[in-house]
Short mmCIF file of C-alpha atoms and ligand atoms in Angstrom, two decimals:
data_model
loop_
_atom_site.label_atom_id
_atom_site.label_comp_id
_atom_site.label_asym_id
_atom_site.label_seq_id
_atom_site.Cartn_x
_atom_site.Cartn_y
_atom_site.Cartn_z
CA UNK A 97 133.83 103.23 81.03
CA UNK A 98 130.75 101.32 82.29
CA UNK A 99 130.99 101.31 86.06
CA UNK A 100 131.00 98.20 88.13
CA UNK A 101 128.53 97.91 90.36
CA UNK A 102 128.74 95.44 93.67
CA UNK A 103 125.36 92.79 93.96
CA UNK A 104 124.49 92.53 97.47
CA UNK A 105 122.65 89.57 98.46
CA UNK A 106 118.63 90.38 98.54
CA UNK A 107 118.53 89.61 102.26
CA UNK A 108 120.66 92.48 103.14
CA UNK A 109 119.06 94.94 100.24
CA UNK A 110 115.57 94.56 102.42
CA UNK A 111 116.88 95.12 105.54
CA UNK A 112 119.01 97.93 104.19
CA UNK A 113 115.60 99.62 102.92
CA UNK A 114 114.13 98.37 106.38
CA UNK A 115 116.25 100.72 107.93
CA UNK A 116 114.62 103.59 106.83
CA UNK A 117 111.33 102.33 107.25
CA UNK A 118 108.41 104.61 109.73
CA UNK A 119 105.19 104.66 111.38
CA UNK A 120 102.66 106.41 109.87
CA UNK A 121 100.22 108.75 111.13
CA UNK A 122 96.45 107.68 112.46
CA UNK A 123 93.51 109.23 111.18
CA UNK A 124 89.77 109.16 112.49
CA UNK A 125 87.64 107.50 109.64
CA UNK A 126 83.96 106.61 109.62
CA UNK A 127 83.09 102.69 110.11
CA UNK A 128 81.24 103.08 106.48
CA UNK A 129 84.87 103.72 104.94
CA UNK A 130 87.12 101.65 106.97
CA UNK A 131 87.19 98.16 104.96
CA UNK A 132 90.71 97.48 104.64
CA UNK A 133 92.17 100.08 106.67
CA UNK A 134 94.75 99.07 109.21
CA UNK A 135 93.79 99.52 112.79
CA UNK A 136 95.70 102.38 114.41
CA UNK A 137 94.45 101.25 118.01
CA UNK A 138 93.47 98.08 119.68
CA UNK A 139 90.02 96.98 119.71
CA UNK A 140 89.20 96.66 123.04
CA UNK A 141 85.51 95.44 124.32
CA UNK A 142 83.60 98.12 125.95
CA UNK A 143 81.24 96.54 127.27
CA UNK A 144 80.50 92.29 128.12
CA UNK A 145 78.99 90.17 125.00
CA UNK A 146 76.40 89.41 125.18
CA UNK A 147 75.35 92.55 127.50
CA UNK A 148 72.94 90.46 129.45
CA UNK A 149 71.38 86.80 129.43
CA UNK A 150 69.75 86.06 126.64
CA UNK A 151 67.55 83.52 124.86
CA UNK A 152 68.82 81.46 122.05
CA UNK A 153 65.62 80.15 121.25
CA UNK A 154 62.49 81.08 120.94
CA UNK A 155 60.64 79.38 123.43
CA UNK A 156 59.43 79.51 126.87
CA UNK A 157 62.15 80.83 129.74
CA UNK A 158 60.66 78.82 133.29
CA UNK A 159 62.60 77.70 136.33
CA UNK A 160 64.51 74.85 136.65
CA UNK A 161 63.36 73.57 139.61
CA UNK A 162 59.67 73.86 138.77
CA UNK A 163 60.35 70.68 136.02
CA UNK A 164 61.97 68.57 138.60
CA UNK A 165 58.88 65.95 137.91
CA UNK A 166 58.38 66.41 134.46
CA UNK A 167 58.40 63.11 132.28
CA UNK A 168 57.17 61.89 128.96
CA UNK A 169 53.78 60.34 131.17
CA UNK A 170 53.78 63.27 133.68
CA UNK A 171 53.65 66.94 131.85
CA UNK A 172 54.27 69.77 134.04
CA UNK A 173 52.19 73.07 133.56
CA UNK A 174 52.98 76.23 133.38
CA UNK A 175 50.86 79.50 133.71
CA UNK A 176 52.42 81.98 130.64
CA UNK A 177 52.88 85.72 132.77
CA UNK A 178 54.29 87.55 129.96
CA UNK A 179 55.30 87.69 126.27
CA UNK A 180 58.85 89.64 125.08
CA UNK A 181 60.29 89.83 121.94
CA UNK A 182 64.02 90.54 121.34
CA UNK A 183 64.83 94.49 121.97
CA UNK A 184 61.97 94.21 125.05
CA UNK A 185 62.48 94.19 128.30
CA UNK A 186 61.11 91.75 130.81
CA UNK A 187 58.69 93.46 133.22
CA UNK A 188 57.20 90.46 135.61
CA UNK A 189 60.14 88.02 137.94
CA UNK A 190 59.08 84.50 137.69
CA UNK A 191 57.50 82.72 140.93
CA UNK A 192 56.98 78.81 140.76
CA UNK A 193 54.76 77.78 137.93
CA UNK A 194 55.11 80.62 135.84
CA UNK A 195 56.63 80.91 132.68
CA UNK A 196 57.45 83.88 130.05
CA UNK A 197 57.20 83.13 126.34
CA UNK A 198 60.53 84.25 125.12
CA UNK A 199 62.05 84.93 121.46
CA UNK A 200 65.12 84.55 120.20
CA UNK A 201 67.66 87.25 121.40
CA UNK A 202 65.25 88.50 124.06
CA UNK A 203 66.71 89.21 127.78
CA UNK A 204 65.52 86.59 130.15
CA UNK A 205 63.26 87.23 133.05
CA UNK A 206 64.07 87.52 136.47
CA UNK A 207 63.57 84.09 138.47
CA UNK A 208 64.01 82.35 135.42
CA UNK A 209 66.88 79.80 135.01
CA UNK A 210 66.78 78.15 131.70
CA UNK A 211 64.72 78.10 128.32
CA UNK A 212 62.22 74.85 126.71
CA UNK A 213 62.50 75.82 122.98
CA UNK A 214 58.94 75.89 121.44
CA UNK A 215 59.61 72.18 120.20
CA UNK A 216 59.40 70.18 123.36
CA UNK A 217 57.09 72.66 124.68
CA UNK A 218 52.87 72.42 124.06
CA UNK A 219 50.93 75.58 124.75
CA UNK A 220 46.80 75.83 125.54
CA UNK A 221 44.26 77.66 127.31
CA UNK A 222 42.92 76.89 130.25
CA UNK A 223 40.16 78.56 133.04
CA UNK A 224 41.21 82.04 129.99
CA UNK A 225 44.75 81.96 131.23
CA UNK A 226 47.63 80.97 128.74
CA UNK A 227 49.48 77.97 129.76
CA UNK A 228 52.35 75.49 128.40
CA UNK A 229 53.30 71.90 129.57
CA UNK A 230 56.30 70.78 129.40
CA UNK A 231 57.49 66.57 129.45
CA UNK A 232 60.56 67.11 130.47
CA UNK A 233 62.95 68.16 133.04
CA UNK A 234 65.17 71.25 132.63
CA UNK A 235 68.73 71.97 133.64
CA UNK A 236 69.67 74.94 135.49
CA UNK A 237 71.40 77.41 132.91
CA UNK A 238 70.40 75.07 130.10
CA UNK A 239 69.62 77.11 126.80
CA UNK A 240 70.35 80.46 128.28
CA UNK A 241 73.32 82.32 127.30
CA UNK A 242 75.05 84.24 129.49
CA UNK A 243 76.25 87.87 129.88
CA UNK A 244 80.08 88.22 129.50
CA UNK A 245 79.94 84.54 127.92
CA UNK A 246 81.45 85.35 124.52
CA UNK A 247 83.38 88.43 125.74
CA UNK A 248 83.94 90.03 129.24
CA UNK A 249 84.38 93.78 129.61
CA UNK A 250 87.42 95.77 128.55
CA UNK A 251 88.98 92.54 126.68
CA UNK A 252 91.96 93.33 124.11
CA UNK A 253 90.08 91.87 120.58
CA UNK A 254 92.00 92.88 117.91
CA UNK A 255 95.76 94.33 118.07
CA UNK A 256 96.54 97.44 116.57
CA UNK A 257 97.89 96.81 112.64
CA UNK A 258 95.40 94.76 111.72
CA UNK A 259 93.70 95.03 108.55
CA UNK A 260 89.86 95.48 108.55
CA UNK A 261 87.89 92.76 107.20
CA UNK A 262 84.04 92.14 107.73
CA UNK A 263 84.23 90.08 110.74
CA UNK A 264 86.58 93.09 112.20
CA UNK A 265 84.25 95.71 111.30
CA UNK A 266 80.70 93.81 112.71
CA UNK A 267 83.11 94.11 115.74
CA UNK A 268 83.58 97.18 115.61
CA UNK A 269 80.59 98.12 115.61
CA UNK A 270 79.24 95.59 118.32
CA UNK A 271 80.98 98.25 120.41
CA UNK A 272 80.09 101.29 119.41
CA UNK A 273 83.21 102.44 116.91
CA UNK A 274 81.28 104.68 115.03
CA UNK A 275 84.81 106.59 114.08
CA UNK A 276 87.72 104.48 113.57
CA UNK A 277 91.51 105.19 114.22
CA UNK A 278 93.02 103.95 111.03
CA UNK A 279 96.51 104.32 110.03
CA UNK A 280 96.85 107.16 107.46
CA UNK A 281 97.99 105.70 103.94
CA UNK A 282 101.69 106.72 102.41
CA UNK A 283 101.28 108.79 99.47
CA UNK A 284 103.26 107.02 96.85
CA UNK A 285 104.86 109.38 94.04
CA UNK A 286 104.70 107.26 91.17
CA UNK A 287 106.94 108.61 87.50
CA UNK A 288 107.53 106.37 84.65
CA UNK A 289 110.76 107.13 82.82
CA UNK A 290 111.33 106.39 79.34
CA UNK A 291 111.61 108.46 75.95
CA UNK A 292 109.71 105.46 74.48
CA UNK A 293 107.02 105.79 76.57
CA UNK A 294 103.38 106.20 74.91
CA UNK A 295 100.30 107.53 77.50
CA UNK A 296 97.89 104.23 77.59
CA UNK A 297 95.21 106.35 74.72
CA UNK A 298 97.96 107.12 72.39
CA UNK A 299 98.45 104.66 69.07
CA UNK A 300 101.72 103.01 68.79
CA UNK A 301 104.88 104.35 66.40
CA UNK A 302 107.60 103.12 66.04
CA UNK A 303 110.03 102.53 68.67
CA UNK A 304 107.57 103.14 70.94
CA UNK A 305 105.30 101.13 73.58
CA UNK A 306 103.11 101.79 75.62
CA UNK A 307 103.32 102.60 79.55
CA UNK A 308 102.20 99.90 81.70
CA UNK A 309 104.45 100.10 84.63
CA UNK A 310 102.88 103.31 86.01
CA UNK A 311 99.68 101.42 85.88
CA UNK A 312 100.61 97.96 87.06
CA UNK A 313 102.95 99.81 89.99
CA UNK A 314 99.66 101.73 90.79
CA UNK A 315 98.05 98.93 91.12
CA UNK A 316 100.75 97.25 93.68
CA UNK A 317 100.08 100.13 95.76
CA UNK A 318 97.03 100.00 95.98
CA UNK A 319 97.02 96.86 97.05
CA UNK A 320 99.59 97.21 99.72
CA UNK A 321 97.78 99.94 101.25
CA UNK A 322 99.46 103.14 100.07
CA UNK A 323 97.86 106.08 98.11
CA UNK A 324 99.50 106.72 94.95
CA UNK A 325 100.00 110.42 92.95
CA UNK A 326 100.95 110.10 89.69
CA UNK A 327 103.26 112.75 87.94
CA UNK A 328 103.43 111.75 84.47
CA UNK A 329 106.02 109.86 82.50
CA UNK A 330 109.45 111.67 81.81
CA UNK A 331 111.49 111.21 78.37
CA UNK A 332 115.26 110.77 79.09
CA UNK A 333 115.68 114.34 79.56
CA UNK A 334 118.06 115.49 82.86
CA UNK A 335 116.87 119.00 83.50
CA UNK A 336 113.24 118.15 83.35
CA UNK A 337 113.91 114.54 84.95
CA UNK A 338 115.58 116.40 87.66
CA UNK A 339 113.07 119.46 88.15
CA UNK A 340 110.37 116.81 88.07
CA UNK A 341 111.38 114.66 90.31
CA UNK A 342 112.60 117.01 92.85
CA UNK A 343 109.55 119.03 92.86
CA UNK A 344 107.37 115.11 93.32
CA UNK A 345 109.63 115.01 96.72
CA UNK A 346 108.24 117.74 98.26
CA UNK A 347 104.27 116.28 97.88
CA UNK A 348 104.55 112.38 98.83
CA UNK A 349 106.00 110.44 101.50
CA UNK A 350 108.40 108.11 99.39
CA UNK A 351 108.60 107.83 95.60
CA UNK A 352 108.73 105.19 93.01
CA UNK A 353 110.04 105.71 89.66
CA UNK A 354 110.80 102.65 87.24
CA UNK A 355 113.35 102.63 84.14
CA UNK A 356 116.55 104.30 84.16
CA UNK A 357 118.59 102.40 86.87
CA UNK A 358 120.73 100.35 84.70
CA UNK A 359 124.18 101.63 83.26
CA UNK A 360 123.13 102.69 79.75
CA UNK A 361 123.57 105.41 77.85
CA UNK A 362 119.98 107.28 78.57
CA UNK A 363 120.24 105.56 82.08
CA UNK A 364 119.84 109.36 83.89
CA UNK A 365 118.59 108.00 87.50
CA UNK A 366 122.51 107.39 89.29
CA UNK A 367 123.04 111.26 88.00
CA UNK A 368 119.69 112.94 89.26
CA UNK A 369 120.45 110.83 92.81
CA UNK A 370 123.71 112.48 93.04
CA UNK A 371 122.32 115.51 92.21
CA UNK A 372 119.56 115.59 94.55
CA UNK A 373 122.03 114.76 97.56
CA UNK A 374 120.32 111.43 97.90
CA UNK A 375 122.33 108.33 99.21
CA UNK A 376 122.28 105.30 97.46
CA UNK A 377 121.97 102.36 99.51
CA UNK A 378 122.32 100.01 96.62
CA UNK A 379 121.98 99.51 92.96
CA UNK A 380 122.39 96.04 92.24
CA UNK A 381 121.45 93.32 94.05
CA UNK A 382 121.93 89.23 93.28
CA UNK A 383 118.40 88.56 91.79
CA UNK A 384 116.67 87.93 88.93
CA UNK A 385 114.44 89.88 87.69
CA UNK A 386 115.10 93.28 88.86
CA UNK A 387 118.95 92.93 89.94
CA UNK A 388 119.68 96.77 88.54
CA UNK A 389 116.74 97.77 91.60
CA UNK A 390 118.12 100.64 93.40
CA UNK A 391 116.68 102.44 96.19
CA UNK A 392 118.10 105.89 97.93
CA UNK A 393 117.49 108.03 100.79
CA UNK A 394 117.05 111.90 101.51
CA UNK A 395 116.28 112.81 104.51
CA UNK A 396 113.34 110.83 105.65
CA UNK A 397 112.38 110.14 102.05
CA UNK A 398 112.58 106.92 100.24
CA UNK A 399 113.38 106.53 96.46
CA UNK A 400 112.64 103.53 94.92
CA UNK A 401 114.80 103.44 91.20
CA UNK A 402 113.10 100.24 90.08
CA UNK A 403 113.80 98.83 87.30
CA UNK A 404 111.96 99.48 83.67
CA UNK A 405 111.58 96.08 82.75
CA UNK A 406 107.79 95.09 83.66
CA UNK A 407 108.61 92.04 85.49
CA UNK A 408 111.33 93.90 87.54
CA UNK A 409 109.40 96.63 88.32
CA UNK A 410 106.52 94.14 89.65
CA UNK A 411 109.21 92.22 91.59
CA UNK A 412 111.00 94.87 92.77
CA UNK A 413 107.96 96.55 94.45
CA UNK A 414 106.80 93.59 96.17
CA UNK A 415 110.30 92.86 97.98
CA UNK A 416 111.32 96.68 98.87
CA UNK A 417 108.37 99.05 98.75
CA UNK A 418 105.62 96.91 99.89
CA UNK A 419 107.18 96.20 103.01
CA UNK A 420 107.95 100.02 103.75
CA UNK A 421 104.46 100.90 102.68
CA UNK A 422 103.12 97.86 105.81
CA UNK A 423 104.90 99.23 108.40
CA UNK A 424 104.30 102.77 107.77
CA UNK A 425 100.37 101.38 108.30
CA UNK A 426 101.41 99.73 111.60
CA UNK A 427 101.74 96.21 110.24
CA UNK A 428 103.93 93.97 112.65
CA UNK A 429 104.04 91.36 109.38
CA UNK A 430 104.96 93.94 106.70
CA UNK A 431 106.82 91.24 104.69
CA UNK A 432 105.03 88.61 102.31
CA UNK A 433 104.02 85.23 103.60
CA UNK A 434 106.18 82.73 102.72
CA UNK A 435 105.10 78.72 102.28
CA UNK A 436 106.40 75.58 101.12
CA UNK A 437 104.76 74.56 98.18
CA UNK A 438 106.16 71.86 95.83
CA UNK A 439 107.18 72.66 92.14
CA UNK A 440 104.80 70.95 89.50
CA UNK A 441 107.06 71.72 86.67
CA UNK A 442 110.68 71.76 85.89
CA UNK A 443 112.74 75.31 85.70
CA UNK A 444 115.78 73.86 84.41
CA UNK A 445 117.77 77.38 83.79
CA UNK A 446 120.56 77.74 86.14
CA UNK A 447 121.47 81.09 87.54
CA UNK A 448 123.98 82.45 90.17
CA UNK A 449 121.20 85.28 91.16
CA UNK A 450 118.41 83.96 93.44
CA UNK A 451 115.08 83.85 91.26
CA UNK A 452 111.73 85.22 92.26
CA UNK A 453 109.91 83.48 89.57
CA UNK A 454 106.17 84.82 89.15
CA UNK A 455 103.87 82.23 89.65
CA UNK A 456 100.73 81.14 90.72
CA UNK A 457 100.05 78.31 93.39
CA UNK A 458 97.92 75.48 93.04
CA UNK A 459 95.99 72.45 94.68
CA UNK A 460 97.36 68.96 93.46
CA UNK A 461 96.83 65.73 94.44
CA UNK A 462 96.10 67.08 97.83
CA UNK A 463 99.34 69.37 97.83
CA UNK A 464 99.98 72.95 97.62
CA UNK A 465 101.40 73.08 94.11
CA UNK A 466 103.74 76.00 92.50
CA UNK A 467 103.71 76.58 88.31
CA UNK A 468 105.29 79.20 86.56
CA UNK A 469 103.16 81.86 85.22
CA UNK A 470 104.37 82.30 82.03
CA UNK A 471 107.52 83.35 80.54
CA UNK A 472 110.59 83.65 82.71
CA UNK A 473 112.27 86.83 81.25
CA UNK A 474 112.32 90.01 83.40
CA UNK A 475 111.28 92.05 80.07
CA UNK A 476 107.81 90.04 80.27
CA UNK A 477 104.36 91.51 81.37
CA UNK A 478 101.94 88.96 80.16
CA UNK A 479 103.00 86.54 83.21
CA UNK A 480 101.85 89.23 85.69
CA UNK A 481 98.02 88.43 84.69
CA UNK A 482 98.58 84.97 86.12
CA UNK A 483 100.76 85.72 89.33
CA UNK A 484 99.62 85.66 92.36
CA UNK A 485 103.39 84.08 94.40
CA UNK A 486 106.61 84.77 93.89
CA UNK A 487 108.98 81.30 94.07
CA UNK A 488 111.76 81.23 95.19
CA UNK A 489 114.63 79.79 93.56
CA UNK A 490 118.08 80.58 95.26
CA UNK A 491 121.40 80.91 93.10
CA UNK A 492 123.89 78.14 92.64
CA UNK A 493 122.34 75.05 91.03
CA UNK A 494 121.78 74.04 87.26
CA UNK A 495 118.22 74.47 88.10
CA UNK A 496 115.09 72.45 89.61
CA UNK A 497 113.27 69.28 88.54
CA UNK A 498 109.10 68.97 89.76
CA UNK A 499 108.37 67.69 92.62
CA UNK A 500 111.03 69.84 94.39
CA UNK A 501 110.00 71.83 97.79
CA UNK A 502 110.32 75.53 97.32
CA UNK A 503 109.40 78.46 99.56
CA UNK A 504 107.11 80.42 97.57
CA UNK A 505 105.83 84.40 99.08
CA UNK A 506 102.15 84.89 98.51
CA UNK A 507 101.45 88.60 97.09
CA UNK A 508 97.30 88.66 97.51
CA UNK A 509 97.71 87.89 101.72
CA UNK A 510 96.60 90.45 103.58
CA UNK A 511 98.77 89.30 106.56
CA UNK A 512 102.49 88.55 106.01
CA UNK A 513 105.12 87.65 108.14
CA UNK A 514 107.70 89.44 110.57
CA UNK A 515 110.95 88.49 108.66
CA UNK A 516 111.74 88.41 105.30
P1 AMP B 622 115.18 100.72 81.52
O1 AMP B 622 115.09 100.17 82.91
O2 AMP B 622 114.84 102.16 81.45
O3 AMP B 622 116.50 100.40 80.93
O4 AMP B 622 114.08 99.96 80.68
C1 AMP B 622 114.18 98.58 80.50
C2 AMP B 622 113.12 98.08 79.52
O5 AMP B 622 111.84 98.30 80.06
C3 AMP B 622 113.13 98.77 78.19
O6 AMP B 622 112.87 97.83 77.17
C4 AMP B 622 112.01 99.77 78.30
O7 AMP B 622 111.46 100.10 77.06
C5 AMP B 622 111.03 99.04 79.16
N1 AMP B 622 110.23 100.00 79.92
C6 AMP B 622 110.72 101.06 80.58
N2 AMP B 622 109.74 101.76 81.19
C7 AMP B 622 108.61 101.09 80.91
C8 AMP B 622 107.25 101.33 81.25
N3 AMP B 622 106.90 102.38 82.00
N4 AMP B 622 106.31 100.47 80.81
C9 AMP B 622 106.70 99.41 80.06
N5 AMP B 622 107.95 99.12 79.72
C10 AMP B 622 108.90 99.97 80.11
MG1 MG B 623 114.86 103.64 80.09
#
């Protein structure tokens, strides 16, 4: 008798998985290998930016006051007392009439108040001294810019969970981060299960194809932070299914394996769960693709039964593992970002099961613009090529005409959301 299984709404299935969900661990990584790491601490400023006033310009740093009568007909002189570069250090303090010839980046002088860029400045020799002249009058403070101005000492920068991009990292090493605390990746145990399953450099026989899940689910978790091990592919065998994947529990922190979840015949994954003592928390849930997805708990151990269908397996991932994978790297969003975006095509198939249709968005006629893909079957992988959203359709209506709003959840975001 084929058992009848209960679809729980996909709402619920998340925040069933969610559950389970844990913090990582941190590890100490050099700045050279941190790109795309998630922070494991706060950034916090060590120091003030910039550390002390310095010249935007280069140019001539004077005092204020000494330009009072300056004026396109009356020029106002200045004797030139020293010369500093950026990285040099201003020996001589400015007295009335005196000015330093500054460069971009270099610390102003003491006594000085403001800097006359080269451009409004003229510069000659007179009685062997240098000297500049100036038509102008300066503003106290004008063109200098200021210790502390950008950031004062010990302010928070960057919150803990956030992903390392360049603009993070020239931070980082503004102050000195020459380790970073990074949150430690998952390893991901990934098995592919199917007797019809060919290794990627094998030719095709009959009845056979090859396996692109393993490599596509790699892929996905990759990109969602989490460090994959690989143990093979597995013919619908239970012993060796079973010795498999119990011995791939003891070496990774949550595993993945895709075919096998549905009710058939060769279906072995419901059996090997029982066996293993692992708790189902569901194994069918109202979507399309993927609605045979099942996911179980041992201990603190995910299992993630998703489905062998390509397009399942792609979906599946994105709504139930990525999510666990975010939050065990500290990520306060560790769901995708969802948007509005408005349909450009019609998807007139009706369905009781909420849809997550790949897609891609676009840019039309000023609007953010949804279009399938490519084909709409859960058995599919050339639509995966093309997808870069998931929209989403919910159950209950003969289907949707272009120019409908939709929510749509953005797979290639680095930053997600809190809720799903
Ligand atoms: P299953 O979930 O095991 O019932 O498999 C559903 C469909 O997905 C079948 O047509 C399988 O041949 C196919 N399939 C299963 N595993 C893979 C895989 N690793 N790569 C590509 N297709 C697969
Ligand atoms: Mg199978």
């Amino acid at each position: 008798m084929v058992e009848m299984r209960k679809p729980i709404p996909v709402i619920d299935a998340v925040a069933n998985v969610m559950k389970y969900s844990q913090r990582g661990e941190v590890e100490s990584v050099s700045i050279k290998d941190c790109d795309n790491r998630r922070l494991a601490e706060s950034v916090i400023a060590k120091h003030p930016v910039p550390p002390f006033d310095k010249s935007p310009y280069d140019g001539f740093a004077l005092r204020s006051v000494d330009t009072e009568k300056g004026s396109l007909d009356n020029p106002v002189e200045f004797e030139v007392i020293e010369h500093i570069g950026a990285g040099q250090v201003p020996t001589k303090t400015l007295h009335q009439g005196q000015a330093t010839r500054i460069m971009t980046g270099a610390k102003i002088p003491d006594g000085a108040d403001c800097v006359a860029m080269f451009e409004v400045c003229k510069t000659f020799e007179k009685d062997g001294k240098n000297r500049m002249s100036i038509k102008r009058k300066m503003k106290q403070g004008q063109n200098i810019i200021e210790e502390g101005s950008e950031v004062a000492d010990n302010d928070i920068l960057i919150e803990k969970g956030t992903v390392i991009n360049p603009g993070v990292k020239a931070i980082l090493a503004t102050f000195g981060y020459n380790q970073v605390q990074v949150a430690k990746k998952p390893t991901v145990g990934v098995i592919a299960t199917g007797t019809e399953l060919l290794d990627v450099d094998e030719e095709l026989r009959p009845g056979k194809i090859r396996n692109s899940n393993a490599h596509m689910i790699t892929s996905q978790i990759k990109r969602a932070g989490g460090e994959v091990v690989y143990f093979g592919k597995l013919a619908d065998e239970f012993d060796e299914s079973y010795n498999t994947i119990s011995h791939a529990l003891e070496k990774v922190d949550m595993l993945i394996t895709t075919g096998g979840v549905s009710v058939g015949d060769f279906d072995l994954m419901p059996a090997i769960y029982e066996k293993l003592g692992a708790q189902v928390l569901f194994n069918k849930v109202a979507m399309r693709p993927g609605s045979v997805t099942t996911v179980a708990v041992r201990g603190n151990q995910l299992l993630f039964g998703l489905s062998g269908n390509p397009s399942a397996c792609y979906v599946g991932f994105e709504l139930f593992t990525r999510p666990i994978i975010q939050r065990y790297l500290f990520s306060e969003q560790p769901f995708l970002k969802r948007i509005q975006a408005t349909l450009c095509e019609d998807f007139p198939k009706p369905n009781p099961f909420t849809r997550f249709v790949r897609s891609y968005i676009t840019f039309e006629n000023g609007q953010v613009g949804v279009r399938l893909a490519g084909m709409d079957k859960s058995n599919v992988v050339t639509s995966l090529a093309n997808t870069n959203a998931l929209m989403v359709l919910p159950g209950g209506t003969r289907g949707y005409k272009a120019g409908t709003n939709v929510e749509v959840l953005l797979l290639n975001d680095t930053d997600g959301q809190s809720e799903f």
